[in-house]
Coordinates of C-alpha atoms in Angstrom, one line a residue:
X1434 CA -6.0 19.0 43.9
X1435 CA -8.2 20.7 41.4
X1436 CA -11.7 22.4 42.4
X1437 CA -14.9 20.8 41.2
X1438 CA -15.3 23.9 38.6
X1439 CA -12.1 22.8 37.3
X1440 CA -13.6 19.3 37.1
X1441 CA -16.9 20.4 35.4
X1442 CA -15.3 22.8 32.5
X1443 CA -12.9 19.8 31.7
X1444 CA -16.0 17.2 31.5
X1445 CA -17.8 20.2 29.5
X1446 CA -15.3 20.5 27.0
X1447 CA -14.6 17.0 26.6
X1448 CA -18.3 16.7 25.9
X1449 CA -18.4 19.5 23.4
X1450 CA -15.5 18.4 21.6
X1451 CA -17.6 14.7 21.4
X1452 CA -20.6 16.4 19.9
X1453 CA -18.4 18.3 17.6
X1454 CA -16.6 15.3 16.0
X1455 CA -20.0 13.1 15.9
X1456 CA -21.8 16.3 14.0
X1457 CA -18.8 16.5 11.7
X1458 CA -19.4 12.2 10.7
X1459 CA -22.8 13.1 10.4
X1460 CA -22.5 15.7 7.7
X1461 CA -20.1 14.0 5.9
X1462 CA -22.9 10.9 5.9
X1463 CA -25.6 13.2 4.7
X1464 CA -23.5 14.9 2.2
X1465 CA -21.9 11.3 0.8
X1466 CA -25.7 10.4 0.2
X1467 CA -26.6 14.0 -1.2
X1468 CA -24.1 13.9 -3.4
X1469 CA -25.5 10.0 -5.2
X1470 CA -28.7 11.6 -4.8
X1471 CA -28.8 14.6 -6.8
X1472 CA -29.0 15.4 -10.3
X1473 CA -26.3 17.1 -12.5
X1474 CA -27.3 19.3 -15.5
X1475 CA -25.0 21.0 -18.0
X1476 CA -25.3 22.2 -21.3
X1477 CA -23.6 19.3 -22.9
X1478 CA -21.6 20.7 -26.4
X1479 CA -19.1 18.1 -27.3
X1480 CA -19.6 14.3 -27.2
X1481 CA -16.9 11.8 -27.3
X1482 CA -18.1 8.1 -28.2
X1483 CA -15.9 5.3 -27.7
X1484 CA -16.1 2.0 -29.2
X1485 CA -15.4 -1.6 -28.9
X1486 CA -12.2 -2.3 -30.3
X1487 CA -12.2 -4.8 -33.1
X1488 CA -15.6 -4.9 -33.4
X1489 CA -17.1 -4.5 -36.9
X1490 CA -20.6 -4.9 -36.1
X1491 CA -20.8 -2.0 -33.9
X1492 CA -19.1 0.8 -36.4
X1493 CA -22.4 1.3 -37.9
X1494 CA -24.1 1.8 -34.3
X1495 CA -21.2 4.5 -34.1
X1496 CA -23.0 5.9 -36.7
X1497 CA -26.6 5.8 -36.4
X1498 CA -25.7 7.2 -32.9
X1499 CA -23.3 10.3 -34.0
X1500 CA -26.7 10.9 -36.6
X1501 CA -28.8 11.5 -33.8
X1502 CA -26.4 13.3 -32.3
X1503 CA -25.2 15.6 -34.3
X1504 CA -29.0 16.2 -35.1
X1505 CA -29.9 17.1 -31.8
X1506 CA -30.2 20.9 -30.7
X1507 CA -28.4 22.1 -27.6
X1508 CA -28.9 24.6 -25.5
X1509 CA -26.9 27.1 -28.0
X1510 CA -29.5 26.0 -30.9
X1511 CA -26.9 24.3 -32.7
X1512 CA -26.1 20.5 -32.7
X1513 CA -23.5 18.3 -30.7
X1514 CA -19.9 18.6 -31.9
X1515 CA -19.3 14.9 -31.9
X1516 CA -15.9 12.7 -31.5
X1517 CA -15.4 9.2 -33.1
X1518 CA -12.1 7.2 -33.1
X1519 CA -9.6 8.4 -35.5
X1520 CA -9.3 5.0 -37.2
X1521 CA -12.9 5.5 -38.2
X1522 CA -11.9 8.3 -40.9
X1523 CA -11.3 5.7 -43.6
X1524 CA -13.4 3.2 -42.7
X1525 CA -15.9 1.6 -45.0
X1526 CA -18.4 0.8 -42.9
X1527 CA -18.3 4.2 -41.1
X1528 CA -18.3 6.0 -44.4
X1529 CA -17.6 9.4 -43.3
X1530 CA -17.7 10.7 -46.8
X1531 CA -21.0 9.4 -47.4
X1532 CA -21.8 11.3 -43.9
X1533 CA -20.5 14.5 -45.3
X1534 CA -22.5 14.0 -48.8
X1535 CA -25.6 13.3 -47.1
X1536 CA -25.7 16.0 -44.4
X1537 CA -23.9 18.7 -45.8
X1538 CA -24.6 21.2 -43.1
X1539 CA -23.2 19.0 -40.4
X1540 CA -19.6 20.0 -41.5
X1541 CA -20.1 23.8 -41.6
X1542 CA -17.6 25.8 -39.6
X1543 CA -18.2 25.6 -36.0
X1544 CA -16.4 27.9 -33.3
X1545 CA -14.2 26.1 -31.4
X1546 CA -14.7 26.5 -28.1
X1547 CA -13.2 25.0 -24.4
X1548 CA -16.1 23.0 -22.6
X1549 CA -17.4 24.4 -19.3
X1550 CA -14.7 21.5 -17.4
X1551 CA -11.8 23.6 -18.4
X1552 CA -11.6 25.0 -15.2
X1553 CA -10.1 21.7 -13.9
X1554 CA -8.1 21.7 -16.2
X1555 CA -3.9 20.8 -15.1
X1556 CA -2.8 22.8 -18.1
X1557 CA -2.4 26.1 -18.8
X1558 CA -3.5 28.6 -21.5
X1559 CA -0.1 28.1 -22.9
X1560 CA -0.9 24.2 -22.8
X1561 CA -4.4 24.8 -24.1
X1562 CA -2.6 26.6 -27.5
X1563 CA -0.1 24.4 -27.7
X1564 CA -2.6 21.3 -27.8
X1565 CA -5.5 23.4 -30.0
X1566 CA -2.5 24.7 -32.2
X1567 CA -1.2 20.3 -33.0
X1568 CA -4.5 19.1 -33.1
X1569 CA -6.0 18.9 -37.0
X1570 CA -8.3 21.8 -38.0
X1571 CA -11.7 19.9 -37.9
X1572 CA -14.4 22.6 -38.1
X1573 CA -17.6 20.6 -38.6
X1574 CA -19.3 19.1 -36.2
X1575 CA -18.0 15.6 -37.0
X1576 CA -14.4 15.4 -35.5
X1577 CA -12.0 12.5 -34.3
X1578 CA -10.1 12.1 -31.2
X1579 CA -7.1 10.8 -30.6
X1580 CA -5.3 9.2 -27.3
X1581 CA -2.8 12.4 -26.9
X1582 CA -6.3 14.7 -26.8
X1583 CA -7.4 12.5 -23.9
X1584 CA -4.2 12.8 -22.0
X1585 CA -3.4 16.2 -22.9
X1586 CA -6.9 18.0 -22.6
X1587 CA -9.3 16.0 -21.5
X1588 CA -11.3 19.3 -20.8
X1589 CA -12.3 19.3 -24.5
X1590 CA -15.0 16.7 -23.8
X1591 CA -18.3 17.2 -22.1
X1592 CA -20.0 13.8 -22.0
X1593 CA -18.6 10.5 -23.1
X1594 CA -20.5 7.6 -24.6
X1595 CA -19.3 4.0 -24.5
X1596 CA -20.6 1.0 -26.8
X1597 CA -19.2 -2.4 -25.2
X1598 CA -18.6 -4.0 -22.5
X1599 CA -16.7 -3.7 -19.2
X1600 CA -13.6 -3.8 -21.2
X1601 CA -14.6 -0.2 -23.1
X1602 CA -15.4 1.2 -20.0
X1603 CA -11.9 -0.3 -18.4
X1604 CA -10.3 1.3 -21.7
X1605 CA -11.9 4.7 -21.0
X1606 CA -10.2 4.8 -17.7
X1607 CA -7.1 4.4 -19.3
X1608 CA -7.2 7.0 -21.8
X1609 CA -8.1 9.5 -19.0
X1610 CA -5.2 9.3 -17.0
X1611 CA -6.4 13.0 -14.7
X1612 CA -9.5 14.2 -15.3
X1613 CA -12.5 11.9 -16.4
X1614 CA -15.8 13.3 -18.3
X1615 CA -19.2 11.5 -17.0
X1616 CA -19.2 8.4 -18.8
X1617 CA -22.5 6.8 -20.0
X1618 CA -21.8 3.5 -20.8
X1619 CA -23.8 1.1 -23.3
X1620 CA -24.0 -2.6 -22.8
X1621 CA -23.3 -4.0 -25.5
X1622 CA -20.4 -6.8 -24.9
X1623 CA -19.8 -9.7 -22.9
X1624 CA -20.6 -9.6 -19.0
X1625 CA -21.5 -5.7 -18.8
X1626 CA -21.6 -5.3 -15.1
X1627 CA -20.6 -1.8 -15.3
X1628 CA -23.4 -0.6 -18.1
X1629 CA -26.3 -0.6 -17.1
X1630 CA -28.3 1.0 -20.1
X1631 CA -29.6 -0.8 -22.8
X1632 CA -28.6 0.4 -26.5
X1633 CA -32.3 -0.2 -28.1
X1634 CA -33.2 2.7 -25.5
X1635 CA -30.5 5.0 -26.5
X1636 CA -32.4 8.0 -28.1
X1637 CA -34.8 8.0 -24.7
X1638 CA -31.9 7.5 -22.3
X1639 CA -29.8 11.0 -24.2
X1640 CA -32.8 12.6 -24.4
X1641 CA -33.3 12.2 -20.2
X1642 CA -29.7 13.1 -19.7
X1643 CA -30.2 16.3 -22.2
X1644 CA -33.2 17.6 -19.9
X1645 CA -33.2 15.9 -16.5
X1646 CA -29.8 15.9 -15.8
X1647 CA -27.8 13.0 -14.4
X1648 CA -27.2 10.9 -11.5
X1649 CA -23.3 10.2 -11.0
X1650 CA -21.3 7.7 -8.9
X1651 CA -18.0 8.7 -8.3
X1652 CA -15.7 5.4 -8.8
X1653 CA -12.8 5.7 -6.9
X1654 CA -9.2 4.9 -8.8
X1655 CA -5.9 4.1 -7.5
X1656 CA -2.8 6.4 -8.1
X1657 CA 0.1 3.3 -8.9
X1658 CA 3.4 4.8 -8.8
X1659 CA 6.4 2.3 -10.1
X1660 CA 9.7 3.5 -8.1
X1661 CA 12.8 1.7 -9.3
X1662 CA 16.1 1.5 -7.4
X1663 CA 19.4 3.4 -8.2
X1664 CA 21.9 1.7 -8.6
X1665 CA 25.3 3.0 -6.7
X1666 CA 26.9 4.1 -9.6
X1667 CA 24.2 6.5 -10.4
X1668 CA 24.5 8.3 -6.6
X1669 CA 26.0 11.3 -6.6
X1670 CA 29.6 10.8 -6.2
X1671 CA 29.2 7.0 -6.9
X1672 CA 28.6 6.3 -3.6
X1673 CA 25.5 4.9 -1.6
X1674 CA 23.7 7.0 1.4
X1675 CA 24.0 5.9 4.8
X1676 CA 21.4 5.7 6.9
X1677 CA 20.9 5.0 11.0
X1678 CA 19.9 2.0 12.6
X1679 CA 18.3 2.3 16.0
X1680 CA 20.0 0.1 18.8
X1681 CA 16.7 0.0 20.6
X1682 CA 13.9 -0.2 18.2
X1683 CA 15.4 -1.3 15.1
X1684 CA 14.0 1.5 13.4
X1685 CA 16.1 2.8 10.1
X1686 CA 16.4 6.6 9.7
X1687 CA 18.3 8.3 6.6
X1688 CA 20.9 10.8 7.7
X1689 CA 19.3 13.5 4.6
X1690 CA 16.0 14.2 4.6
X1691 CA 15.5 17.0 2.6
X1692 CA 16.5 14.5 -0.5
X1693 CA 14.2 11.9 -2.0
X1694 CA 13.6 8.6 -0.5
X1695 CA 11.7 7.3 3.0
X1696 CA 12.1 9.6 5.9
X1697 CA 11.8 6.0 7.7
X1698 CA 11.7 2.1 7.5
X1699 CA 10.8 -0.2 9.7
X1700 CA 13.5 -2.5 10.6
X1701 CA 13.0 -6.4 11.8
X1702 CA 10.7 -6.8 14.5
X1703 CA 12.9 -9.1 16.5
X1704 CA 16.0 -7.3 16.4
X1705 CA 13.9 -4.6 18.0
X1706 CA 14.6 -5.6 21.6
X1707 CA 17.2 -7.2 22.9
X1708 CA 16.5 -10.1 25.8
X1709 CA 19.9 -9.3 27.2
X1710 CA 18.2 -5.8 29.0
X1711 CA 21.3 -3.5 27.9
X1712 CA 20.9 -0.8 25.6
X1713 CA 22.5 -1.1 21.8
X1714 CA 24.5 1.0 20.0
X1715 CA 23.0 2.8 17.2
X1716 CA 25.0 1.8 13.7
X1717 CA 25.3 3.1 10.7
X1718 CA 24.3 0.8 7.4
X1719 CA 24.0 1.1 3.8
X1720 CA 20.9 2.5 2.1
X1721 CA 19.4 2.0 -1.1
X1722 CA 17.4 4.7 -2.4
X1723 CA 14.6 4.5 -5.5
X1724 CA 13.0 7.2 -7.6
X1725 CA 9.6 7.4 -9.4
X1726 CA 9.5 6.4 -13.2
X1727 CA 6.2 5.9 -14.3
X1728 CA 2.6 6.1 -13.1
X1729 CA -0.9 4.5 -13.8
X1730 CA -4.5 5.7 -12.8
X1731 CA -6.2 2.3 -12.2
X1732 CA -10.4 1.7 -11.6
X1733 CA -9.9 -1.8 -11.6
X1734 CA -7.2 -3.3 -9.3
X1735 CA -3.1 -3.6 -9.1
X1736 CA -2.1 -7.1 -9.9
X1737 CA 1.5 -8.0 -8.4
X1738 CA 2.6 -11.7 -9.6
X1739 CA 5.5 -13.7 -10.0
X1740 CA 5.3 -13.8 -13.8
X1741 CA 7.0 -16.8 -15.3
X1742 CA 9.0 -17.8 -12.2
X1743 CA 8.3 -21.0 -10.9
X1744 CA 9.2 -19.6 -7.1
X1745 CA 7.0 -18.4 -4.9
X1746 CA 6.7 -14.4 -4.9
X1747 CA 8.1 -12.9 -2.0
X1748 CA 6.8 -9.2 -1.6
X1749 CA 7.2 -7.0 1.5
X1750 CA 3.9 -4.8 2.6
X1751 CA 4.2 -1.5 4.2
X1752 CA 1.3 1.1 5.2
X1753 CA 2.0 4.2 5.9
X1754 CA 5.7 3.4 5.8
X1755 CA 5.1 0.7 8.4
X1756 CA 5.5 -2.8 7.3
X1757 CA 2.8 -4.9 7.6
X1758 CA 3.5 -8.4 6.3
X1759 CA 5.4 -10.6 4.2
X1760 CA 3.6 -12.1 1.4
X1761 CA 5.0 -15.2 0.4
X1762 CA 2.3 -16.2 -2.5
X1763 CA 1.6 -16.6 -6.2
X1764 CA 0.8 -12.6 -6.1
X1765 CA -1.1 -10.1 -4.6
X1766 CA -3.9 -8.0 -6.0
X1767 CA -5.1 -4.6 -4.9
X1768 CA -8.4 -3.9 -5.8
X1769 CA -10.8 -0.9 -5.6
X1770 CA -14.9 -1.5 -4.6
X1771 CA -15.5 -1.2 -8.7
X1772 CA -13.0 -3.9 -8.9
X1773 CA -14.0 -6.1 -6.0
X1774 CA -16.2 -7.9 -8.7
X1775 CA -12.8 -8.8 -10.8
X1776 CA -9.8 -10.3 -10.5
X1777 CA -10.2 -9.6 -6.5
X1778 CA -13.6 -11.6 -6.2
X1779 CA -11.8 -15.1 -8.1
X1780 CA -8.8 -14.8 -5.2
X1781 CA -11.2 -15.1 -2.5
X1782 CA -12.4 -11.1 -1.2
X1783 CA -15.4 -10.1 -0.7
X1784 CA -17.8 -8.2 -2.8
X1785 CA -17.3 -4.5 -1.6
X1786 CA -20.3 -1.5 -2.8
X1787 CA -18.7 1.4 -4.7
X1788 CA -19.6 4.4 -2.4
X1789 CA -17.4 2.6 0.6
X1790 CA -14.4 4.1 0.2
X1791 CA -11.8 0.9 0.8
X1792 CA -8.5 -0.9 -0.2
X1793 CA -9.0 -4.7 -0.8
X1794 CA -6.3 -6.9 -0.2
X1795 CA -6.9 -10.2 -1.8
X1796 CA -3.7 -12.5 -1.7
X1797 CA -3.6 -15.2 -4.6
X1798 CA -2.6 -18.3 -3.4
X1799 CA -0.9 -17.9 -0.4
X1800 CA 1.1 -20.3 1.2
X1801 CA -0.2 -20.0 4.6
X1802 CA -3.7 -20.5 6.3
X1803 CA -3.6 -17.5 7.9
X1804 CA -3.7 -14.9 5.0
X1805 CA -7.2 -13.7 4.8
X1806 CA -8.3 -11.1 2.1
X1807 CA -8.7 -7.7 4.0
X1808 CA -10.3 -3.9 3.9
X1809 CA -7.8 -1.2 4.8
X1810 CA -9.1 2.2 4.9
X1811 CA -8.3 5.0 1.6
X1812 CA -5.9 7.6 3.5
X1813 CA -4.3 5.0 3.8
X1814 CA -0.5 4.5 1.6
X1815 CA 0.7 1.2 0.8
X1816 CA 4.2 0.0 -0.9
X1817 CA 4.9 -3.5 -2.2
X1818 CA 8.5 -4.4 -2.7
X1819 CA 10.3 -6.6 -4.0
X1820 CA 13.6 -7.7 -1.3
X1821 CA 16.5 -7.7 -2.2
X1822 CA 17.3 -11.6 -1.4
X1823 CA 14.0 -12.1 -3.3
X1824 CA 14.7 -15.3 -5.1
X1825 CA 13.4 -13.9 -8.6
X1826 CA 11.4 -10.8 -10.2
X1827 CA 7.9 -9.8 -9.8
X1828 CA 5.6 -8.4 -12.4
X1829 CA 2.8 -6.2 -12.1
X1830 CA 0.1 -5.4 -14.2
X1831 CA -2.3 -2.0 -13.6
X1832 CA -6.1 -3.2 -14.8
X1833 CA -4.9 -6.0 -17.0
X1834 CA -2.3 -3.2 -19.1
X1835 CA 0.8 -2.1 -19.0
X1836 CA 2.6 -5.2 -17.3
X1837 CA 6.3 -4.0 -16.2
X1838 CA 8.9 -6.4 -14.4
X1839 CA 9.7 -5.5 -10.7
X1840 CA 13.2 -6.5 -10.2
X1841 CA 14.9 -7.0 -6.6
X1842 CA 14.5 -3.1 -5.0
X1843 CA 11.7 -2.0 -7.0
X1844 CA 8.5 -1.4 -5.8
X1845 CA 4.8 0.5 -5.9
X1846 CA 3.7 2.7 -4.0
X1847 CA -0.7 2.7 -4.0
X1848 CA -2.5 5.7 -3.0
X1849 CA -6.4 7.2 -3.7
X1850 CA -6.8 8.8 -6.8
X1851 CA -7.8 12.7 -6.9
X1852 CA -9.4 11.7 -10.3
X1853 CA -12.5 9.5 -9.7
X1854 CA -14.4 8.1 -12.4
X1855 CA -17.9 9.4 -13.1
X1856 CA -20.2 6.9 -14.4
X1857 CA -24.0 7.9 -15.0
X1858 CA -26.7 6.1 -12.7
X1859 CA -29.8 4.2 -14.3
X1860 CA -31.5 5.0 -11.0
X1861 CA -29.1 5.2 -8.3
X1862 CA -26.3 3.3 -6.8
X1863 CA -27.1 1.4 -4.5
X1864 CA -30.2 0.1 -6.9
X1865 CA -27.7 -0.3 -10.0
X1866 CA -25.3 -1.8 -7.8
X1867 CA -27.2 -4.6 -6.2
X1868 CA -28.9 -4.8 -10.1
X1869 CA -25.6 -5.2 -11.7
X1870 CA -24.6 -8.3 -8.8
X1871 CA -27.8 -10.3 -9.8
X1872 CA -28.0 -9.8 -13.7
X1873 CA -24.3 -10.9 -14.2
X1874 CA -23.2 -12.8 -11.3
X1875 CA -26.5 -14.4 -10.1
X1876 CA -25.9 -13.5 -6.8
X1877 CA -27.2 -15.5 -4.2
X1878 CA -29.9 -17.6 -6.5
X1879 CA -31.0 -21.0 -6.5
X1880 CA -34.1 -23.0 -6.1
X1881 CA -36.8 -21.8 -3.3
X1882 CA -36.9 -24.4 -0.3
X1883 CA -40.1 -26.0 -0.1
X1884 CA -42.6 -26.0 3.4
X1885 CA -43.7 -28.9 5.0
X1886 CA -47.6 -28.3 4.1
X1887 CA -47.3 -29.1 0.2
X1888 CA -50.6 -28.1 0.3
X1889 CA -52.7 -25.5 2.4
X1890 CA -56.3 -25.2 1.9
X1891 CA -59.4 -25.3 4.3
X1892 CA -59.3 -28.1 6.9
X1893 CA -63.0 -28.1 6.3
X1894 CA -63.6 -28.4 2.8
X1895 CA -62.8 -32.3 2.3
X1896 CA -64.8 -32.8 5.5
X1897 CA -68.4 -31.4 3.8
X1898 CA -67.4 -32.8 0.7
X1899 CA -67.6 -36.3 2.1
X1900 CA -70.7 -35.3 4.1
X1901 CA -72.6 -34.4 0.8
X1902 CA -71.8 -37.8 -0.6
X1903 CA -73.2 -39.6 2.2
X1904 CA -76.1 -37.6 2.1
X1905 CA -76.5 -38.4 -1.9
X1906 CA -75.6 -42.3 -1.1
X1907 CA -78.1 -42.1 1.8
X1908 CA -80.8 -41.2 -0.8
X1909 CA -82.4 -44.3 -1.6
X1910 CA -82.9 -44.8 -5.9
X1911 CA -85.4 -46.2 -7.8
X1912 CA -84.1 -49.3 -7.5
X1913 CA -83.5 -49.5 -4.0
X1914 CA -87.2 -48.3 -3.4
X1915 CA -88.6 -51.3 -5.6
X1916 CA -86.5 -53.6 -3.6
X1917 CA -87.8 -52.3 0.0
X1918 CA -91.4 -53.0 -1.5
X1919 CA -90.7 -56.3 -2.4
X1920 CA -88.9 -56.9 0.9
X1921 CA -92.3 -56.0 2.7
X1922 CA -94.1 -58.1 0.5
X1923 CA -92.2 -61.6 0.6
X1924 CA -90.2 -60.9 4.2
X1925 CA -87.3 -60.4 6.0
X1926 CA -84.9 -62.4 4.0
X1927 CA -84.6 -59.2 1.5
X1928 CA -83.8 -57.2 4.3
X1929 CA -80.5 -58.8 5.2
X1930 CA -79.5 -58.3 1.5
X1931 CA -80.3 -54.3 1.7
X1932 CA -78.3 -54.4 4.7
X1933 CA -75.7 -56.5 3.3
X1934 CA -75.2 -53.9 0.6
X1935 CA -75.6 -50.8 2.7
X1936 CA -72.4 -52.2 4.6
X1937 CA -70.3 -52.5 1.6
X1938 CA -71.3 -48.9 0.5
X1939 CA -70.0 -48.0 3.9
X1940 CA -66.5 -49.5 3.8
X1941 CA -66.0 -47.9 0.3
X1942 CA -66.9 -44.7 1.8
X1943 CA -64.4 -45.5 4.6
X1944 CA -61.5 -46.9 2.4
X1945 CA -62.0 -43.5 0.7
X1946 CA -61.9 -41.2 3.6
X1947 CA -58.8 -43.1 4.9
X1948 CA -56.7 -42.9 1.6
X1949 CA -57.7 -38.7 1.7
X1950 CA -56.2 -38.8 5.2
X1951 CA -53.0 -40.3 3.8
X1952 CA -52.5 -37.6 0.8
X1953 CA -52.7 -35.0 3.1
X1954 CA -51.1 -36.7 6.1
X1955 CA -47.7 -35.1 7.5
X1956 CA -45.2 -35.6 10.3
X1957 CA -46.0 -32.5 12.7
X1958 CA -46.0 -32.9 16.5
X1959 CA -47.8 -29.3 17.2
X1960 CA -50.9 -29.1 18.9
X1961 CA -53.1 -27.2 16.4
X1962 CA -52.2 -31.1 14.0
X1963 CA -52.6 -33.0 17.0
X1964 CA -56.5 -31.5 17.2
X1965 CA -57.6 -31.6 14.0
X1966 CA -56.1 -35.6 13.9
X1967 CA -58.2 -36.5 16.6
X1968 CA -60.9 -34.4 15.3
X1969 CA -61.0 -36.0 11.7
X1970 CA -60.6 -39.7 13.6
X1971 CA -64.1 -38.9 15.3
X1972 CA -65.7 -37.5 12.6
X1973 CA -65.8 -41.1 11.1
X1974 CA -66.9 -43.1 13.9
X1975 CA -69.9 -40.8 14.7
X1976 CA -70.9 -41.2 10.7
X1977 CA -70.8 -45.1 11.3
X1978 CA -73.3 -45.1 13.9
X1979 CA -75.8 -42.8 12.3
X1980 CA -75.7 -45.4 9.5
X1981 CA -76.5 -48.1 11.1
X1982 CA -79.4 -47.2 12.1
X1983 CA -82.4 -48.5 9.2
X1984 CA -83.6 -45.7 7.0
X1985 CA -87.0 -44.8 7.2
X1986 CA -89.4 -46.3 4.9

């Protein structure tokens, strides 16, 4: 048996190692919310502005706002080196000639220059020449860009301006397929739930970002790799690789693991263990292997669908190379939290905030009750295949672009992006988040439920209202004085009449009071309207009897 010492340094370090790993969640809390707290400067050179497709009415926006730009002084004490669509060259309506006739000094020779991002760059100087040396000689500070300068060096841009909607920003994403420049998007389309900055306000909102700096929320993308299957006659030798079937678990292994392919596969639950008690034989079976052919930086979500088919899709789900489920279903869509507001929010998930770093899982149409939409964590690595005795093909579409057909043996795998997607903050996230749900979804409006009490005011303020007008009717007129003088003079009789009309006055003031009791009357059992109903109900009684009695002549 071990001594108590022994005992005590194991509970000591079992402790220690406690407070180490809940330290270590901690910072990584407090830097997550440092990081969407704190302001970015940089000396911003060269702008890239992007614009709305097919969209006339905004080419001369384009150019009011490369004006201003190109006028404004940097850091350097030159202006912003500024990149329009190469389709705007020619264009009419941008008139880039009558640009260069009216500002003549905006199209002096500038140095060319790599912007302060080329340290993340992927390429290499020999890339960066090769790229400088095919790209047009455009000197002044009015330049075009083009989709290879995106994909090729994206480091050439310091800042990139969007005027559009959610589409322009969605079409931003896919021109940066590795590294992304903070984007400052403009609404000015359709739903705009991812700009939140107002185009009348642009001068003041690029004058902030020039001087202040900027707020940035990292948007996390999905890396969608499309893996298609080889075909035997394509193996090496023309034959297929064999792989190992476990007698006991039913777990497939591949005999070569230093080639391509997955080191492992999970095998059919069921055939797992055997009620018989005795232990199988391991077998050998036929393997198909896949390789990668294409791949697609998505902010959006992974659409997976049965295309024109009129089957049902059957897909197979792994994680981590474990499989999870069988979806048997119209399609499945993989979402990020940016696109938990798309495509993923019309299938049923749930609206997710961008700093959670999540995978949604949103099934469309499922032909089972038990299919929920679900969050899996971003480490992890999902594949969704198409079987082999899949009925028909599947089709997959990566943020509403570049649909491809999934035949029987394909499939994709779905991992986090290295390249997030920096998108400048009106205030913060959270704010511009919860902002951006309200203005364009209406999130969680409708009419305010009315209280019981349609009206509160004093319990005591109808009360001395009533007793002032008995104290006015109680004041006898002109009239009524003349009549009391006569009444002395010829008798009684006159009397009875005063009287008569006295008691009338009273059951007008009572047929009053009573329908003011019934406006504000309401159905409460509590004590506090309990007291003031008997309290108003003995208010009238008391008045009665102090009427009765004869005024004094």
């Amino acid at each position: 048996p071990s001594s108590p010492t022994e005992y005590d340094e194991e509970e000591d370090g079992a402790a220690s190692l406690t407070r180490q790993l809940a330290a270590t969640a901690v910072g990584v809390r407090e830097m997550s919310k440092q990081l969407g707290r704190a302001r970015v400067r940089s000396n911003i050179q060269n702008v890239m502005i992007i614009t709305k497709a097919r969209d006339n009415r905004l080419i001369k926006l384009t150019r009011d706002l490369a004006l201003y730009l190109m006028g404004k002084r940097c850091q350097s004490g030159r202006g912003m080196i500024v990149y329009v669509d190469h389709q705007l060259r020619t264009s009419k309506r941008f008139d880039a000639a009558g640009i260069e006739r009216d500002f003549p000094d905006y199209f002096r020779p500038q140095p060319r220059r790599f912007s302060s991002m080329s340290g993340y760059s992927m390429g290499s100087t020999t890339d960066s020449e090769s790229v400088s040396s095919s790209a047009p000689k455009d000197e002044g500070q009015l330049r075009y860009w083009t989709t290879d300068m995106c994909s090729k060096s994206p480091h050439l841009f310091d800042f990139v301006v969007t005027l559009g909607g959610d589409g322009t920003v969605l079409f931003t994403s896919w021109l940066f397929q590795t590294i992304v420049p903070p984007v400052l998007p403009f609404a000015l389309g359709s739903l705009g739930f991812l700009t939140n900055f107002d185009f009348a306000d642009h001068q003041k909102v690029i004058d902030n970002v020039i001087e202040k700096g900027i707020r940035v929320n990292l948007r996390m993308r999905f890396t969608c790799t499309v893996y298609r299957v080889v075909k035997p006659e394509d193996e090496k030798g023309g034959k297929r690789r064999k792989c190992i079937k476990k007698g006991d678990t039913g777990q497939i292994f591949l005999k070569n693991l230093e080639e391509g392919g997955w080191e492992r596969l999970e095998g059919n639950p069921n055939e797992a263990v055997q009620p018989t008690g005795h232990k199988s034989k391991d077998k050998d079976i036929m393997c198909f292997t896949t390789r990668p052919v294409e791949s697609f930086e998505v902010i959006n979500d992974l659409v997976v669908d049965r295309g024109p088919s009129p089957y049902v899709s059957l897909l197979e789900l792994f994680g981590d190379e474990h499989h999870l489920t069988t979806v048997q279903a119209d399609g499945l869509c993989i979402a990020t939290p940016t696109g938990s507001t798309a495509y993923s929010l019309s299938a049923g998930g749930s609206l997710v905030h961008p700093e959670i770093p999540a995978i949604l899982i949103s099934p469309i149409c499922p032909h089972t009750l038990s299919f929920r939409p679900m969050l899996l964590p971003d480490s992890m690595e999902l594949r969704i295949c198409v079987p082999y005795n899949s009925r028909s093909t599947a089709w997959a579409s990566f943020d509403g672009r570049g649909r491809v057909e999934l035949k029987q043996g394909d499939h994709i795998k779905v991992t986090a992006s290295k390249f997030p997607f920096p998108t400048v903050c009106a205030e913060d996230q959270s704010v511009d988040w919860f902002k951006s749900i309200s203005r364009t979804l209406k999130w969680n409006e409708r009419e305010r439920q009315k209280s019981f009490v349609v009206v509160e005011e004093d319990p005591d303020a109808p009360k001395k209202k009533r007793k002032s007008r008995r104290m006015l009717d109680a004041t006898p007129s002109a009239s009524d004085r003349l009549k009391v003088m006569q009444a002395a003079q010829n008798g009684p009789n006159v009397d009875g009449d005063i009287g008569q009309e006295d008691e009338e006055d009273e059951d007008d003031d009572e047929d009053e009071e009573e329908e003011e009791e019934e406006k504000y009357d309401i159905d409460d059992s509590s004590p506090e309207a309990l007291a003031a109903a008997a309290q108003a109900s003995a208010e009238p009684a008391s008045a009665k009897s102090m009427k009765q009695q004869p005024p004094p002549l």
